[in-house]
PDB file of C-alpha atoms in Angstrom:
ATOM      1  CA  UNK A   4    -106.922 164.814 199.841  1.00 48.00           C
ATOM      2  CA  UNK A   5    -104.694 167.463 201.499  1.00 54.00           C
ATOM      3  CA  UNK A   6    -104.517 170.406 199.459  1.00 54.00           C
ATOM      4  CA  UNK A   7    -100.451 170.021 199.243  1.00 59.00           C
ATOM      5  CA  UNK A   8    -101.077 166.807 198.030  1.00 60.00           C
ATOM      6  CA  UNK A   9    -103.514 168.159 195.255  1.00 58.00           C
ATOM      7  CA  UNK A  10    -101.659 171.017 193.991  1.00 82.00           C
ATOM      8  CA  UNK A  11     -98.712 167.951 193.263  1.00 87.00           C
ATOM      9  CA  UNK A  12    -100.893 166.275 191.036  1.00 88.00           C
ATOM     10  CA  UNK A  13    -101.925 169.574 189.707  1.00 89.00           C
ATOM     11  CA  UNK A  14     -98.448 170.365 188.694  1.00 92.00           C
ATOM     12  CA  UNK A  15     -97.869 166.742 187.645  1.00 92.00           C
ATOM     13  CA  UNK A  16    -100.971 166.766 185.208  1.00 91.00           C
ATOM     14  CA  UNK A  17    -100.151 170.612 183.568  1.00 93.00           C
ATOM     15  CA  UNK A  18     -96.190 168.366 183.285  1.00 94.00           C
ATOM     16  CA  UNK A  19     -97.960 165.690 181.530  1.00 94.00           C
ATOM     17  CA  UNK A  20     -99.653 168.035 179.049  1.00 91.00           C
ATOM     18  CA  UNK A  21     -96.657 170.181 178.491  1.00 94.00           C
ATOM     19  CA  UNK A  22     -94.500 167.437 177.229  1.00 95.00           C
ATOM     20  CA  UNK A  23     -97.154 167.097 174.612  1.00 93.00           C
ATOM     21  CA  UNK A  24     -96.334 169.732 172.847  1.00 94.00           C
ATOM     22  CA  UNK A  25     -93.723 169.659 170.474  1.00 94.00           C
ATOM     23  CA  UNK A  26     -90.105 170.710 171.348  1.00 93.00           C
ATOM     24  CA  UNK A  27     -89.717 173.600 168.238  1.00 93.00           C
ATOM     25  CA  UNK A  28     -92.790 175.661 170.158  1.00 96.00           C
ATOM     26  CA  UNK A  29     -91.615 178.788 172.394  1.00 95.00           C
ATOM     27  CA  UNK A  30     -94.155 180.431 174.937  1.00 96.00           C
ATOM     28  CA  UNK A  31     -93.816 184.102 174.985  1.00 94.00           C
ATOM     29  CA  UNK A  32     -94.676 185.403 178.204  1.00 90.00           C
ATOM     30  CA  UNK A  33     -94.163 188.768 180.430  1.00 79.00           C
ATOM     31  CA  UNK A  34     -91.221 190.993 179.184  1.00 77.00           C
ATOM     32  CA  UNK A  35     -88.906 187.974 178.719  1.00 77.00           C
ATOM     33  CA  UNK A  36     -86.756 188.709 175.817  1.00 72.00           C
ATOM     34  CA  UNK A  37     -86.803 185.172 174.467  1.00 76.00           C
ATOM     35  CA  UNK A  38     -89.513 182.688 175.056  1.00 89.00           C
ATOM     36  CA  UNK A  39     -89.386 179.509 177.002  1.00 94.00           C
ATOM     37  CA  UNK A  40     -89.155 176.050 175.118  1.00 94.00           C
ATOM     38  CA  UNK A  41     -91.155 173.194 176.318  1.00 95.00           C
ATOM     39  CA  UNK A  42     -88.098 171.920 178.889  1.00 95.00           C
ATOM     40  CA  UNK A  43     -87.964 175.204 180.278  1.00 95.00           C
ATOM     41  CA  UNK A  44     -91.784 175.978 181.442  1.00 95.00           C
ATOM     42  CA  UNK A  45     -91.794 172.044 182.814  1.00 96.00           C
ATOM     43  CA  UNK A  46     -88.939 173.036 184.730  1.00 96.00           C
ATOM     44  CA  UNK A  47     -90.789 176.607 185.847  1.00 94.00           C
ATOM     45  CA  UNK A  48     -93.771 174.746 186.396  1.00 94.00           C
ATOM     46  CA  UNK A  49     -91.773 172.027 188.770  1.00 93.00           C
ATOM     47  CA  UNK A  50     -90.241 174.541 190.526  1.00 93.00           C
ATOM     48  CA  UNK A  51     -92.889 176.754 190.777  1.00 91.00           C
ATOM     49  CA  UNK A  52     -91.918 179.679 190.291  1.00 91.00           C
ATOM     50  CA  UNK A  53     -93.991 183.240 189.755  1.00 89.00           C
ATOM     51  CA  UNK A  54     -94.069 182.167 185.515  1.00 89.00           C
ATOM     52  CA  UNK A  55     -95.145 178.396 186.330  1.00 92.00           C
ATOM     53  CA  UNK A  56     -97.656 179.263 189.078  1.00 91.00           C
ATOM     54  CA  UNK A  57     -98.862 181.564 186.178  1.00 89.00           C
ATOM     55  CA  UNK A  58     -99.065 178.888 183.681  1.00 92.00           C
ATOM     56  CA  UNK A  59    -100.232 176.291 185.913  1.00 92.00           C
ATOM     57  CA  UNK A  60    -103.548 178.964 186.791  1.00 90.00           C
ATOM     58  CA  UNK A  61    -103.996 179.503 183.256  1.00 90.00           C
ATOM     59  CA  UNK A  62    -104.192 175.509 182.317  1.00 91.00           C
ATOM     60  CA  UNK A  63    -106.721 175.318 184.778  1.00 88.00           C
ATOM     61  CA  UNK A  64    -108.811 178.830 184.381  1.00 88.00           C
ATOM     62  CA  UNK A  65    -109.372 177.425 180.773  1.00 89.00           C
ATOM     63  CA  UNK A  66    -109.912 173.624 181.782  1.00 86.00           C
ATOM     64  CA  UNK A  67    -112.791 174.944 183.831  1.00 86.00           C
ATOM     65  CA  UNK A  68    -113.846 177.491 181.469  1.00 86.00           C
ATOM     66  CA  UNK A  69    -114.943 174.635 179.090  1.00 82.00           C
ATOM     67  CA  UNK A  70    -118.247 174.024 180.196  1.00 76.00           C
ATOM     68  CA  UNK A  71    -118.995 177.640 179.223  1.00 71.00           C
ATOM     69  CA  UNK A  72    -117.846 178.055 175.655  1.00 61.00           C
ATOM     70  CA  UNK A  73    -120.071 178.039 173.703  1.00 56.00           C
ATOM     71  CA  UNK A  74    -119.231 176.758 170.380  1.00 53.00           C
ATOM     72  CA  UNK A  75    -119.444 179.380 167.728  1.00 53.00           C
ATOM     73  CA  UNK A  76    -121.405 179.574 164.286  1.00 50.00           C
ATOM     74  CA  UNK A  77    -119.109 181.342 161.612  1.00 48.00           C
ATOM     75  CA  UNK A  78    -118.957 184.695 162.598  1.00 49.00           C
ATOM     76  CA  UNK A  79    -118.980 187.108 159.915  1.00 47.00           C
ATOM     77  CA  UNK A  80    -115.837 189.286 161.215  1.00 48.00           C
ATOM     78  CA  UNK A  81    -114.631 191.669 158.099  1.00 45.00           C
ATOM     79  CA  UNK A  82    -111.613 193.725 158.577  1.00 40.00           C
TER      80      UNK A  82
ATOM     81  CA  UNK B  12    -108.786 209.816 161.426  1.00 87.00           C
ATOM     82  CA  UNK B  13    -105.169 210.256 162.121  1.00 92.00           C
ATOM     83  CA  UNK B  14    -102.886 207.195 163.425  1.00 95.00           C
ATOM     84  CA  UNK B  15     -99.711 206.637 165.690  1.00 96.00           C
ATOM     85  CA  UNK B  16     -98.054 203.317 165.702  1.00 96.00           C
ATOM     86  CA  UNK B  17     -94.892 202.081 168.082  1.00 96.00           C
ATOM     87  CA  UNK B  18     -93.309 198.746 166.888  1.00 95.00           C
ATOM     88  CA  UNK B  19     -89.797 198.497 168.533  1.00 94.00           C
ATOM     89  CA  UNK B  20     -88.113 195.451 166.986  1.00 94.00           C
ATOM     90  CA  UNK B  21     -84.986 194.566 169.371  1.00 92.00           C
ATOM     91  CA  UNK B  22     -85.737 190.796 170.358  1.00 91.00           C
ATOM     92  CA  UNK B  23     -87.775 188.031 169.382  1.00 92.00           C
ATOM     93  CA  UNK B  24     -91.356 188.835 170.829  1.00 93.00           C
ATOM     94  CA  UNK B  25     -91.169 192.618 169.215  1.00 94.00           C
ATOM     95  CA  UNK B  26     -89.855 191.050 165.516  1.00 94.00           C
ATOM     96  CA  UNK B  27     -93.177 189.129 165.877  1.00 95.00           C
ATOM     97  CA  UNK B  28     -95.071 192.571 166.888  1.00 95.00           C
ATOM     98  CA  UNK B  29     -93.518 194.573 164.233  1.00 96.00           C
ATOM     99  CA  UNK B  30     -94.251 192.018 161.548  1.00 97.00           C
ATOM    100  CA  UNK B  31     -97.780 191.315 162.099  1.00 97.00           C
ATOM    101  CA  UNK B  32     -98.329 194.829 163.063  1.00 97.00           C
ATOM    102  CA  UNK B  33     -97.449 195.333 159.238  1.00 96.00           C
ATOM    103  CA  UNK B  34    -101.490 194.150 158.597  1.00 97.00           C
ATOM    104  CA  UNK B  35    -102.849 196.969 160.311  1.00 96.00           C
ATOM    105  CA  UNK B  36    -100.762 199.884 158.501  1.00 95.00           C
ATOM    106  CA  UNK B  37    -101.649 197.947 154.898  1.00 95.00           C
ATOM    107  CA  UNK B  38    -105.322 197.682 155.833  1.00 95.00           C
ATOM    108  CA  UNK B  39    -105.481 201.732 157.176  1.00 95.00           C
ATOM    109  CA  UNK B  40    -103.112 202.385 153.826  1.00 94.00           C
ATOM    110  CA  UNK B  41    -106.157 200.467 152.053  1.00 94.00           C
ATOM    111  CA  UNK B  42    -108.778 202.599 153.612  1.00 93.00           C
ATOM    112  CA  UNK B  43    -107.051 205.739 152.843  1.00 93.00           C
ATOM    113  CA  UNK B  44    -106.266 206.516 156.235  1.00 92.00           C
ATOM    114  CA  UNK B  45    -103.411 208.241 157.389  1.00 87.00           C
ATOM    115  CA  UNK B  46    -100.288 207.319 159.540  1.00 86.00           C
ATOM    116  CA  UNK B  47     -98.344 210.460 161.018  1.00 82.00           C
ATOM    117  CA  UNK B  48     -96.031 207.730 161.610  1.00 84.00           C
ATOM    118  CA  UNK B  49     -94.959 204.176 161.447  1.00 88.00           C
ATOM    119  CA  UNK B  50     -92.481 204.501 165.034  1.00 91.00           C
ATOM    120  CA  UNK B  51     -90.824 201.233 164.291  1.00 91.00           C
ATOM    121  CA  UNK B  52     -87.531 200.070 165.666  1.00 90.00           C
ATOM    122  CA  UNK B  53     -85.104 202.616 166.726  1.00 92.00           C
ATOM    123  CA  UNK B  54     -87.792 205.066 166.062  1.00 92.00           C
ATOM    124  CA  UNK B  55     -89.740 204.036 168.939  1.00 93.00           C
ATOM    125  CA  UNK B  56     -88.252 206.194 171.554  1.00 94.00           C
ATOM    126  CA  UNK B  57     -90.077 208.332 173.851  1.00 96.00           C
ATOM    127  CA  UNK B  58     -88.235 211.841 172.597  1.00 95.00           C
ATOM    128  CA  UNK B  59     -90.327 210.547 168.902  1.00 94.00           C
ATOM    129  CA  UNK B  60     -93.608 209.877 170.746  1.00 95.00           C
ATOM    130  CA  UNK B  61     -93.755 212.443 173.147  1.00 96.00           C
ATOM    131  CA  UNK B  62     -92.992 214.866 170.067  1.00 94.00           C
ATOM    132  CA  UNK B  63     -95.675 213.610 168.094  1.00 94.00           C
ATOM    133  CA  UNK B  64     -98.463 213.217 170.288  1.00 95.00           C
ATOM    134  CA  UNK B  65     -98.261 216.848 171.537  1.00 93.00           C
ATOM    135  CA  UNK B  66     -97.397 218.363 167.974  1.00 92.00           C
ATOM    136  CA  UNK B  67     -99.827 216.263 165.900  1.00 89.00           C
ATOM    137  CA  UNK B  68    -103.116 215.028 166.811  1.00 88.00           C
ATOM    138  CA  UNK B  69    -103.290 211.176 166.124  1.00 94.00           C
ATOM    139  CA  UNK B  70    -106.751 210.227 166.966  1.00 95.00           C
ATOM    140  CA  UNK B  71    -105.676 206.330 167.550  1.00 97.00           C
ATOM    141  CA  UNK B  72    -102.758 204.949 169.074  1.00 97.00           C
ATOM    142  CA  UNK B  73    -101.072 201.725 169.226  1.00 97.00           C
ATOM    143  CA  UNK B  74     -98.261 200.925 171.154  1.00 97.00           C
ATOM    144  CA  UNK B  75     -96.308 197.371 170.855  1.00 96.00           C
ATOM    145  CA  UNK B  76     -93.638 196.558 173.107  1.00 92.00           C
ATOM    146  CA  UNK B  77     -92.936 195.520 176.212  1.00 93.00           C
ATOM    147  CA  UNK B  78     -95.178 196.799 179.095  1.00 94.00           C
ATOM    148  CA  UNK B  79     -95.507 196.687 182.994  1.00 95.00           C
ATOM    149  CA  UNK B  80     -98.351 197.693 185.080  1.00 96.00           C
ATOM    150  CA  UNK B  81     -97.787 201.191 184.854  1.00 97.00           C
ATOM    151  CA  UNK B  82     -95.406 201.893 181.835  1.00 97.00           C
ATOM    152  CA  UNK B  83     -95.368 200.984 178.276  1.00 96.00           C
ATOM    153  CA  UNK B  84     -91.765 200.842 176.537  1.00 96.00           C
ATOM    154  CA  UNK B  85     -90.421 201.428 173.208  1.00 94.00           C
ATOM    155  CA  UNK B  86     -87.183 199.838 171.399  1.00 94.00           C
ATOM    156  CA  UNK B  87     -84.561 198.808 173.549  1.00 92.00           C
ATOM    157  CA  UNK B  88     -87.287 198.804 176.656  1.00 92.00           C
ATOM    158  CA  UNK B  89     -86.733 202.846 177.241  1.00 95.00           C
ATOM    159  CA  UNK B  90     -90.235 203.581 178.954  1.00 96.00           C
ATOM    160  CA  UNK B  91     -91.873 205.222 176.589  1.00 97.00           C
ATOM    161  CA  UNK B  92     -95.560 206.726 178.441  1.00 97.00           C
ATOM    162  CA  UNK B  93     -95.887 206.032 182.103  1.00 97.00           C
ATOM    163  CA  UNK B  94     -98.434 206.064 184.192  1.00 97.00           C
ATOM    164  CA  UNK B  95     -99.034 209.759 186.487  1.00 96.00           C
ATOM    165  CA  UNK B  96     -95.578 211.128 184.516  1.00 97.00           C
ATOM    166  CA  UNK B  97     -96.754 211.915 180.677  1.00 96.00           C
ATOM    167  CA  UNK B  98     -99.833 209.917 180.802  1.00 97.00           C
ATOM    168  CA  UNK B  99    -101.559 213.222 179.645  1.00 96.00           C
ATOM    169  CA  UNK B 100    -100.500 213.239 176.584  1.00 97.00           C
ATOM    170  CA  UNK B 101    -102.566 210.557 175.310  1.00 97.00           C
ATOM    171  CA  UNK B 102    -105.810 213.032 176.108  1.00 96.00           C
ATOM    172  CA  UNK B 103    -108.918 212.873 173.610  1.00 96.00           C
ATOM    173  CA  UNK B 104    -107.104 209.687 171.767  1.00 97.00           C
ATOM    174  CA  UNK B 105    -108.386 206.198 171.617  1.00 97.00           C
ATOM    175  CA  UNK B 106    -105.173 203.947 172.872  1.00 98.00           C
ATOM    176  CA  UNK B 107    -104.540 200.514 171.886  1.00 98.00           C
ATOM    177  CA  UNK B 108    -101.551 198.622 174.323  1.00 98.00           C
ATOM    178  CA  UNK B 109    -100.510 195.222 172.702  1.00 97.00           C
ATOM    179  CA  UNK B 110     -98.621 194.815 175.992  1.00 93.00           C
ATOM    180  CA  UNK B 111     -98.489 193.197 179.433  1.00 93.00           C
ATOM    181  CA  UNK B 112     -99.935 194.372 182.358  1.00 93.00           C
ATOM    182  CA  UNK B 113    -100.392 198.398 181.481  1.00 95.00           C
ATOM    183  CA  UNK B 114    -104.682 197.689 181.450  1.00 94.00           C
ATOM    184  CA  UNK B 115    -103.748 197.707 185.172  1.00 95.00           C
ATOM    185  CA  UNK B 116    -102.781 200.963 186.510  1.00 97.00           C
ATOM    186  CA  UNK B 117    -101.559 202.969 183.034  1.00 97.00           C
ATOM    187  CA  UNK B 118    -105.071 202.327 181.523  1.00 97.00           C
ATOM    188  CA  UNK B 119    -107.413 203.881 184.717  1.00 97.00           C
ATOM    189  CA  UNK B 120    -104.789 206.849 184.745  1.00 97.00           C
ATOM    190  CA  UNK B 121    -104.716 207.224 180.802  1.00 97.00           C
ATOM    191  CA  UNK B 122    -108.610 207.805 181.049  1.00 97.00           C
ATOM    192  CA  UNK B 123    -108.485 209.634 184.176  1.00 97.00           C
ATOM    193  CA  UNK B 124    -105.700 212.042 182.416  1.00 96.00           C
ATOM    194  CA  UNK B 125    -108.702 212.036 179.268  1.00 96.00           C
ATOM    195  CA  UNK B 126    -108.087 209.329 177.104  1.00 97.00           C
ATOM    196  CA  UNK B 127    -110.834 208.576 174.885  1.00 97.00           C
ATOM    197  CA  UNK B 128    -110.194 204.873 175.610  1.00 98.00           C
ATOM    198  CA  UNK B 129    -107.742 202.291 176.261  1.00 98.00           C
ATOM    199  CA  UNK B 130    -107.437 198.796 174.951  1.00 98.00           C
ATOM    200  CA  UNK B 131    -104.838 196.730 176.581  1.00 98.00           C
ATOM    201  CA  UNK B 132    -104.143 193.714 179.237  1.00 97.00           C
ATOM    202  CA  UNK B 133    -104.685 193.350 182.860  1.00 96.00           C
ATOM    203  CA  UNK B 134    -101.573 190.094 183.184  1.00 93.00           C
ATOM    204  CA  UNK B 135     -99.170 189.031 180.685  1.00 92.00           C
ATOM    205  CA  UNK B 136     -99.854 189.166 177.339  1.00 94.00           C
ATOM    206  CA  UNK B 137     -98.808 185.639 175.938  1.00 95.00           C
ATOM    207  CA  UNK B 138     -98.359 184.579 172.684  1.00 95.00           C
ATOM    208  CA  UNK B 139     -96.759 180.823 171.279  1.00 96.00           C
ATOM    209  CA  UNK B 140     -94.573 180.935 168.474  1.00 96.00           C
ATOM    210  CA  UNK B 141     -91.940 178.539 166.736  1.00 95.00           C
ATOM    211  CA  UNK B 142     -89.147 181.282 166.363  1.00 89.00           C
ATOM    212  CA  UNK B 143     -86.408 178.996 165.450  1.00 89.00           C
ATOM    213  CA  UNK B 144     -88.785 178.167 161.879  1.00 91.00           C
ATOM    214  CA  UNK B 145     -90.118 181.364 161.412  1.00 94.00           C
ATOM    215  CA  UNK B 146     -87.954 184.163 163.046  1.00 93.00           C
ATOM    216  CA  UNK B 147     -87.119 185.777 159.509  1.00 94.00           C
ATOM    217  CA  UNK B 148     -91.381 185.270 158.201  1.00 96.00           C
ATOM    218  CA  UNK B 149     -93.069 185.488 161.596  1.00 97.00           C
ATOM    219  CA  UNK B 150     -96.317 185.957 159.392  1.00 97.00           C
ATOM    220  CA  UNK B 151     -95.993 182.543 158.258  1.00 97.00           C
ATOM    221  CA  UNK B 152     -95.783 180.810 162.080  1.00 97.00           C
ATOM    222  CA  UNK B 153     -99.350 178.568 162.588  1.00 95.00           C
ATOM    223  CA  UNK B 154     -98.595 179.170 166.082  1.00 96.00           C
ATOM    224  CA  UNK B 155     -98.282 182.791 167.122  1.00 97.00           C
ATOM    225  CA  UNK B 156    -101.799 183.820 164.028  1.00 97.00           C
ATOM    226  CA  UNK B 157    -103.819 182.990 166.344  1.00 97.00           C
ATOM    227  CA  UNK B 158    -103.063 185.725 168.619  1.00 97.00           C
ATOM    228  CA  UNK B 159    -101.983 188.260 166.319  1.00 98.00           C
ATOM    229  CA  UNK B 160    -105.304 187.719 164.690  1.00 98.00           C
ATOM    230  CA  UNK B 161    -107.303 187.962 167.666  1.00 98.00           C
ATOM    231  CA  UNK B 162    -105.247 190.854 169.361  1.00 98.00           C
ATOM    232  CA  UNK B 163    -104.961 192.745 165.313  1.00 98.00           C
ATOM    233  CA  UNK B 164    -108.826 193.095 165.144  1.00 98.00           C
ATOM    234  CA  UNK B 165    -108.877 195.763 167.706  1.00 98.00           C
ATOM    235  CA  UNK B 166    -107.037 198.100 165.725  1.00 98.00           C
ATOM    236  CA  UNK B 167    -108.763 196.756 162.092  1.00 97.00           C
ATOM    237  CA  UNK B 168    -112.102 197.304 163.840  1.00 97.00           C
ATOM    238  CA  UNK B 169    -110.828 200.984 165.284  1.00 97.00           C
ATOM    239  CA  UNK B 170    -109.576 201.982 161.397  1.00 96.00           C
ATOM    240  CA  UNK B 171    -113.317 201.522 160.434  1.00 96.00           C
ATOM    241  CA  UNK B 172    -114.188 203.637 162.819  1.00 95.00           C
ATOM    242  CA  UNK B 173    -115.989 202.180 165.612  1.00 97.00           C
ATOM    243  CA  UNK B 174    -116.182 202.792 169.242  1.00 97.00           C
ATOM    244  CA  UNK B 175    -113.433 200.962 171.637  1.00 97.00           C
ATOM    245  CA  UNK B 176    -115.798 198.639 173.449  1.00 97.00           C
ATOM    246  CA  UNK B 177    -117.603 197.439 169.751  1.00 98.00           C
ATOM    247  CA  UNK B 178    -113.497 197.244 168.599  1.00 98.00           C
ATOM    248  CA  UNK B 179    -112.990 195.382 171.451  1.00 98.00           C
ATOM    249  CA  UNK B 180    -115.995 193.089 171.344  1.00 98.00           C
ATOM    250  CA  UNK B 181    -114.883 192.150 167.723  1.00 98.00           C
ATOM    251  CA  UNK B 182    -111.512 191.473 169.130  1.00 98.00           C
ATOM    252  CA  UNK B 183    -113.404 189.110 171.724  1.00 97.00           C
ATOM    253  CA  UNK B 184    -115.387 187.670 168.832  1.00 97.00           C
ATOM    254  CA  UNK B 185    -112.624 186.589 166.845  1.00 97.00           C
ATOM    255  CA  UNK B 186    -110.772 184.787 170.273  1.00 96.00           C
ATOM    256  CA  UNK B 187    -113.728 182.661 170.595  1.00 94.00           C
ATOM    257  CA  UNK B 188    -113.894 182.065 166.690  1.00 95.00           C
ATOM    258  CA  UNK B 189    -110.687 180.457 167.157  1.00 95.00           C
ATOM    259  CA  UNK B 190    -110.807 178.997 170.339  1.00 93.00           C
ATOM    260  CA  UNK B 191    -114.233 177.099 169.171  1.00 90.00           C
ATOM    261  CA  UNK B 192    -112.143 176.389 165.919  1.00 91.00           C
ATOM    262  CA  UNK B 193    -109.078 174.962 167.593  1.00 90.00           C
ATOM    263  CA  UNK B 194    -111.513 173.060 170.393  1.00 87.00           C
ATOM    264  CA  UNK B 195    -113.394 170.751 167.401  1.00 85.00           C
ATOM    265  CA  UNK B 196    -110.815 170.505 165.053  1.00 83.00           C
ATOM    266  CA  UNK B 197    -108.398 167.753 165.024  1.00 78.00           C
ATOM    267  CA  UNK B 198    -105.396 170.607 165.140  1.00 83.00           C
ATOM    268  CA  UNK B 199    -102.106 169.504 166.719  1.00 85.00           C
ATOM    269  CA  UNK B 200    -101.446 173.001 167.942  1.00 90.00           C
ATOM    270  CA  UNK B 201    -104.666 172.666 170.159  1.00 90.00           C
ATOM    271  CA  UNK B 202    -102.069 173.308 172.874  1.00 92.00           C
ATOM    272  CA  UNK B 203    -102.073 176.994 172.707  1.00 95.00           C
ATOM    273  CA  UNK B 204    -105.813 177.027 173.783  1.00 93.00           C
ATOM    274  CA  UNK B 205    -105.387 178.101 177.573  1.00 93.00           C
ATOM    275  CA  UNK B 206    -102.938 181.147 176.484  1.00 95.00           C
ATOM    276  CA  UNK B 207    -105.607 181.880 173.794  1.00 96.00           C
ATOM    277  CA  UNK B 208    -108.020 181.971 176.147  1.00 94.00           C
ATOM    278  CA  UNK B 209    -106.113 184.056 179.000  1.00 95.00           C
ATOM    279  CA  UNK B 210    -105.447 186.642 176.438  1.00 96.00           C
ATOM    280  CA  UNK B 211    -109.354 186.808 175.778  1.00 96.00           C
ATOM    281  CA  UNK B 212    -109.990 186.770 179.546  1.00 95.00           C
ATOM    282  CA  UNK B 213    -107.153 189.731 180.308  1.00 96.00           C
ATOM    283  CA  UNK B 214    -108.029 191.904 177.510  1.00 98.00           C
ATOM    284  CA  UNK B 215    -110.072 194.920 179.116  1.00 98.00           C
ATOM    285  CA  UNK B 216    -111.268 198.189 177.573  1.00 98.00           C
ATOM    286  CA  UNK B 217    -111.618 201.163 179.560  1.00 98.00           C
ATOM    287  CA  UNK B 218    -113.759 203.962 178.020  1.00 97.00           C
ATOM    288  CA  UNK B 219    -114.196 207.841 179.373  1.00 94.00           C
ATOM    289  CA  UNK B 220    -117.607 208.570 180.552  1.00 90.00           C
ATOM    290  CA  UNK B 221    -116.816 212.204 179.956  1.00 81.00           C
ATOM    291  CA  UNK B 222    -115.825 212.647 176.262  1.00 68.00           C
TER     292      UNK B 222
END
């Protein structure tokens, strides 16, 4: 598959996910003074800009990450 | 132990700051430790900063804001310490950045100009919230306690004390608390995982070999 070909359904599966999330949830990100809704990161994932590229690395750094986390016992944090 | 705390409050990612920055100054209040100030809102300008860090001597910093690779701002995003310019100033202190970015070229320069430490982020910091429900009791969102939890333990863990990189490694500690939480529960707000997790993976601490 031609790389072009697999970023697309890259972008279309991180799409997918995002409109899984419910529409009252705002993602915070950079020194944006309001955060995006769920509409507005599909479309800055579509149109790949600098945020969506972002987001779209991040969906996958974790998706691959997952083989590594380990699951934790209760950690006994006090504070 | 002396502390210094910036929480600007002029838009809706600093009213979440500035509220669950409240935590920290109740648990040092708790612990009988002093704050030389409480810089919130309007007070978070660099003339108040500069001021205090060279007339007082806060041992820990935090900053909240708005950040960029080399700067850190204050209310109203008026750079507050930037990086080769008054970077000095934060000599001998240990230096928490709940920011983006600044863990890139402000943190090296902070310890190079004799910080202690410095806590902060190498990308954007990220956090998920639902505003529109919880704008006026951001301690109350499900969404955005996660990372306020997670990114709060550095300083709780600095108030009692310990060195940057053990703060820091309880900071890490609690991320994957969570993350393993939100991975094998049947939460519907499993969604925020990846920004969990690229907070976790962007969070650096920086030490000074010489202190």
């Amino acid at each position: 598959m031609e790389k072009e070909e697999l970023k697309d359904e890259i972008v279309d599966l991180v799409i997918a996910r995002l409109q899984t999330i419910p529409s009252n949830a705002s993602l915070h990100v950079g020194n944006e003074e309001r955060g995006f809704n769920v509409n507005e990161l599909i479309e800055q994932v579509r149109n790949r800009t600098d945020i969506g590229e972002k987001f779209i690395d991040s969906q996958l750094s974790f998706l691959r990450s997952l083989k590594d986390l380990p699951i934790e016992e209760d950690v006994n944090f006090n504070y | 132990m002396l502390i210094l705390i910036t929480r600007p409050k002029y838009e809706i990612a600093t009213v979440f700051c500035h509220s669950w920055t409240s935590l920290i100054i109740e648990d040092a209040k708790n612990r009988g430790i002093k704050i030389i100030d409480d810089l919130e809102k309007r007070k978070a300008s660099r003339k108040n900063i500069e001021s205090y860090l060279k007339k007082q001597d806060p041992s820990i910093v935090m900053f909240n804001g708005h950040g960029n690779s080399a700067t850190i701002f204050g209310h109203d995003n008026e750079p507050l310490i930037e990086a080769f310019k008054n970077s000095a100033l934060l000599k001998g202190k240990d230096i928490y950045v709940r920011a983006c970015d600044s863990g890139k070229v402000l943190g090296p320069d902070a310890i190079k100009a004799g910080a202690n430490s410095f806590i902060g982020y190498k990308e954007l910091f990220r956090m998920w919230t639902q505003e529109d429900d919880f704008l006026r009791n951001p301690l109350k969102d499900p969404l955005a306690k996660p990372f306020f939890d997670s990114s709060n333990q550095v300083m709780f863990s600095l108030i009692k004390g310990k060195e940057a990189k053990d703060a820091n490694e309880d900071s890490i500690k609690v991320y994957r608390k969570l993350i393993s939480q939100l991975l094998t529960s049947q939460s519907e707000n499993f969604f925020i995982l990846s920004d969990l997790y690229w907070n976790m993976q962007n969070q650096i601490c920086l030490e000074n070999s010489n202190k």
